[in-house]
């Protein structure tokens, strides 16, 4: 019997966080709608486009470069301060979450290479 792949679980979590982030970004459209020009301004289009890109990125987290794409999107999201300060604060919260998630992934990969994962241990007698 082969050991389960822990990275498969991380890919699922990363996709779920991207979807959650897209939903929160879409909620920012309510704030943009109440601002000066409404949804038809560059702010509305920027927020909508960013939400769409976050959703589309879910398809690529399983690729070797997909995690780098998701991390780069977090940096781009920090530019949300130029659209609305609330969107920037949301970006900071999600960037912190992604930082923790990528650290946890690194830790699991390190333990996996050292053979210290529970799934890599021999069964008890």
PDB file of N, CA, C and O in Angstrom, residues 3 10 16 22 24 30 38 43 69 80-81 91-93 103 110:
ATOM      1  N   UNK A   3       1.765   5.269   0.472  1.00  0.00           N
ATOM      2  CA  UNK A   3       1.396   6.321   1.422  1.00  0.00           C
ATOM      3  C   UNK A   3       0.626   7.425   0.701  1.00  0.00           C
ATOM      4  O   UNK A   3       0.878   7.698  -0.472  1.00  0.00           O
ATOM      5  N   UNK A  10      -2.725  19.814   0.333  1.00  0.00           N
ATOM      6  CA  UNK A  10      -2.366  21.231   0.251  1.00  0.00           C
ATOM      7  C   UNK A  10      -2.950  21.884  -0.990  1.00  0.00           C
ATOM      8  O   UNK A  10      -3.387  23.032  -0.949  1.00  0.00           O
ATOM      9  N   UNK A  16      -9.229  26.081  -2.150  1.00  0.00           N
ATOM     10  CA  UNK A  16     -10.322  26.576  -1.305  1.00  0.00           C
ATOM     11  C   UNK A  16     -10.052  27.998  -0.826  1.00  0.00           C
ATOM     12  O   UNK A  16     -10.959  28.842  -0.811  1.00  0.00           O
ATOM     13  N   UNK A  22     -11.560  35.034  -3.496  1.00  0.00           N
ATOM     14  CA  UNK A  22     -12.332  35.608  -4.605  1.00  0.00           C
ATOM     15  C   UNK A  22     -13.699  36.082  -4.120  1.00  0.00           C
ATOM     16  O   UNK A  22     -14.178  37.151  -4.524  1.00  0.00           O
ATOM     17  N   UNK A  24     -14.477  37.100  -1.084  1.00  0.00           N
ATOM     18  CA  UNK A  24     -14.287  38.305  -0.279  1.00  0.00           C
ATOM     19  C   UNK A  24     -13.995  39.501  -1.189  1.00  0.00           C
ATOM     20  O   UNK A  24     -14.503  40.601  -0.961  1.00  0.00           O
ATOM     21  N   UNK A  30     -19.339  45.766  -3.436  1.00  0.00           N
ATOM     22  CA  UNK A  30     -20.367  46.542  -2.737  1.00  0.00           C
ATOM     23  C   UNK A  30     -19.807  47.879  -2.265  1.00  0.00           C
ATOM     24  O   UNK A  30     -20.492  48.903  -2.325  1.00  0.00           O
ATOM     25  N   UNK A  38     -18.977  54.340  -9.056  1.00  0.00           N
ATOM     26  CA  UNK A  38     -19.725  53.098  -9.089  1.00  0.00           C
ATOM     27  C   UNK A  38     -18.931  51.962  -9.716  1.00  0.00           C
ATOM     28  O   UNK A  38     -17.708  51.999  -9.808  1.00  0.00           O
ATOM     29  N   UNK A  43     -11.971  51.043 -10.843  1.00  0.00           N
ATOM     30  CA  UNK A  43     -11.944  50.304  -9.587  1.00  0.00           C
ATOM     31  C   UNK A  43     -12.856  49.074  -9.656  1.00  0.00           C
ATOM     32  O   UNK A  43     -12.471  47.984  -9.242  1.00  0.00           O
ATOM     33  N   UNK A  69       2.380  31.353  -8.902  1.00  0.00           N
ATOM     34  CA  UNK A  69       1.338  32.224  -9.435  1.00  0.00           C
ATOM     35  C   UNK A  69       0.427  32.721  -8.312  1.00  0.00           C
ATOM     36  O   UNK A  69       0.117  33.912  -8.229  1.00  0.00           O
ATOM     37  N   UNK A  80      -4.335  46.543  -3.757  1.00  0.00           N
ATOM     38  CA  UNK A  80      -5.716  46.898  -3.494  1.00  0.00           C
ATOM     39  C   UNK A  80      -5.862  48.149  -2.648  1.00  0.00           C
ATOM     40  O   UNK A  80      -6.928  48.765  -2.631  1.00  0.00           O
ATOM     41  N   UNK A  81      -4.793  48.536  -1.959  1.00  0.00           N
ATOM     42  CA  UNK A  81      -4.832  49.786  -1.191  1.00  0.00           C
ATOM     43  C   UNK A  81      -5.082  50.978  -2.106  1.00  0.00           C
ATOM     44  O   UNK A  81      -5.641  51.981  -1.683  1.00  0.00           O
ATOM     45  N   UNK A  91      -6.400  42.167   1.657  1.00  0.00           N
ATOM     46  CA  UNK A  91      -5.223  41.600   0.997  1.00  0.00           C
ATOM     47  C   UNK A  91      -4.134  41.267   2.010  1.00  0.00           C
ATOM     48  O   UNK A  91      -3.477  40.220   1.891  1.00  0.00           O
ATOM     49  N   UNK A  92      -3.950  42.124   3.007  1.00  0.00           N
ATOM     50  CA  UNK A  92      -2.945  41.853   4.037  1.00  0.00           C
ATOM     51  C   UNK A  92      -3.315  40.596   4.821  1.00  0.00           C
ATOM     52  O   UNK A  92      -2.459  39.738   5.091  1.00  0.00           O
ATOM     53  N   UNK A  93      -4.579  40.453   5.180  1.00  0.00           N
ATOM     54  CA  UNK A  93      -5.033  39.278   5.938  1.00  0.00           C
ATOM     55  C   UNK A  93      -4.797  38.004   5.125  1.00  0.00           C
ATOM     56  O   UNK A  93      -4.251  37.013   5.632  1.00  0.00           O
ATOM     57  N   UNK A 103       4.606  28.318   4.462  1.00  0.00           N
ATOM     58  CA  UNK A 103       5.545  27.838   5.462  1.00  0.00           C
ATOM     59  C   UNK A 103       5.194  26.404   5.872  1.00  0.00           C
ATOM     60  O   UNK A 103       6.090  25.557   6.000  1.00  0.00           O
ATOM     61  N   UNK A 110       9.944  19.283   3.960  1.00  0.00           N
ATOM     62  CA  UNK A 110      11.189  19.002   4.679  1.00  0.00           C
ATOM     63  C   UNK A 110      11.066  17.700   5.463  1.00  0.00           C
ATOM     64  O   UNK A 110      11.959  16.845   5.407  1.00  0.00           O
TER      65      UNK A 110
END
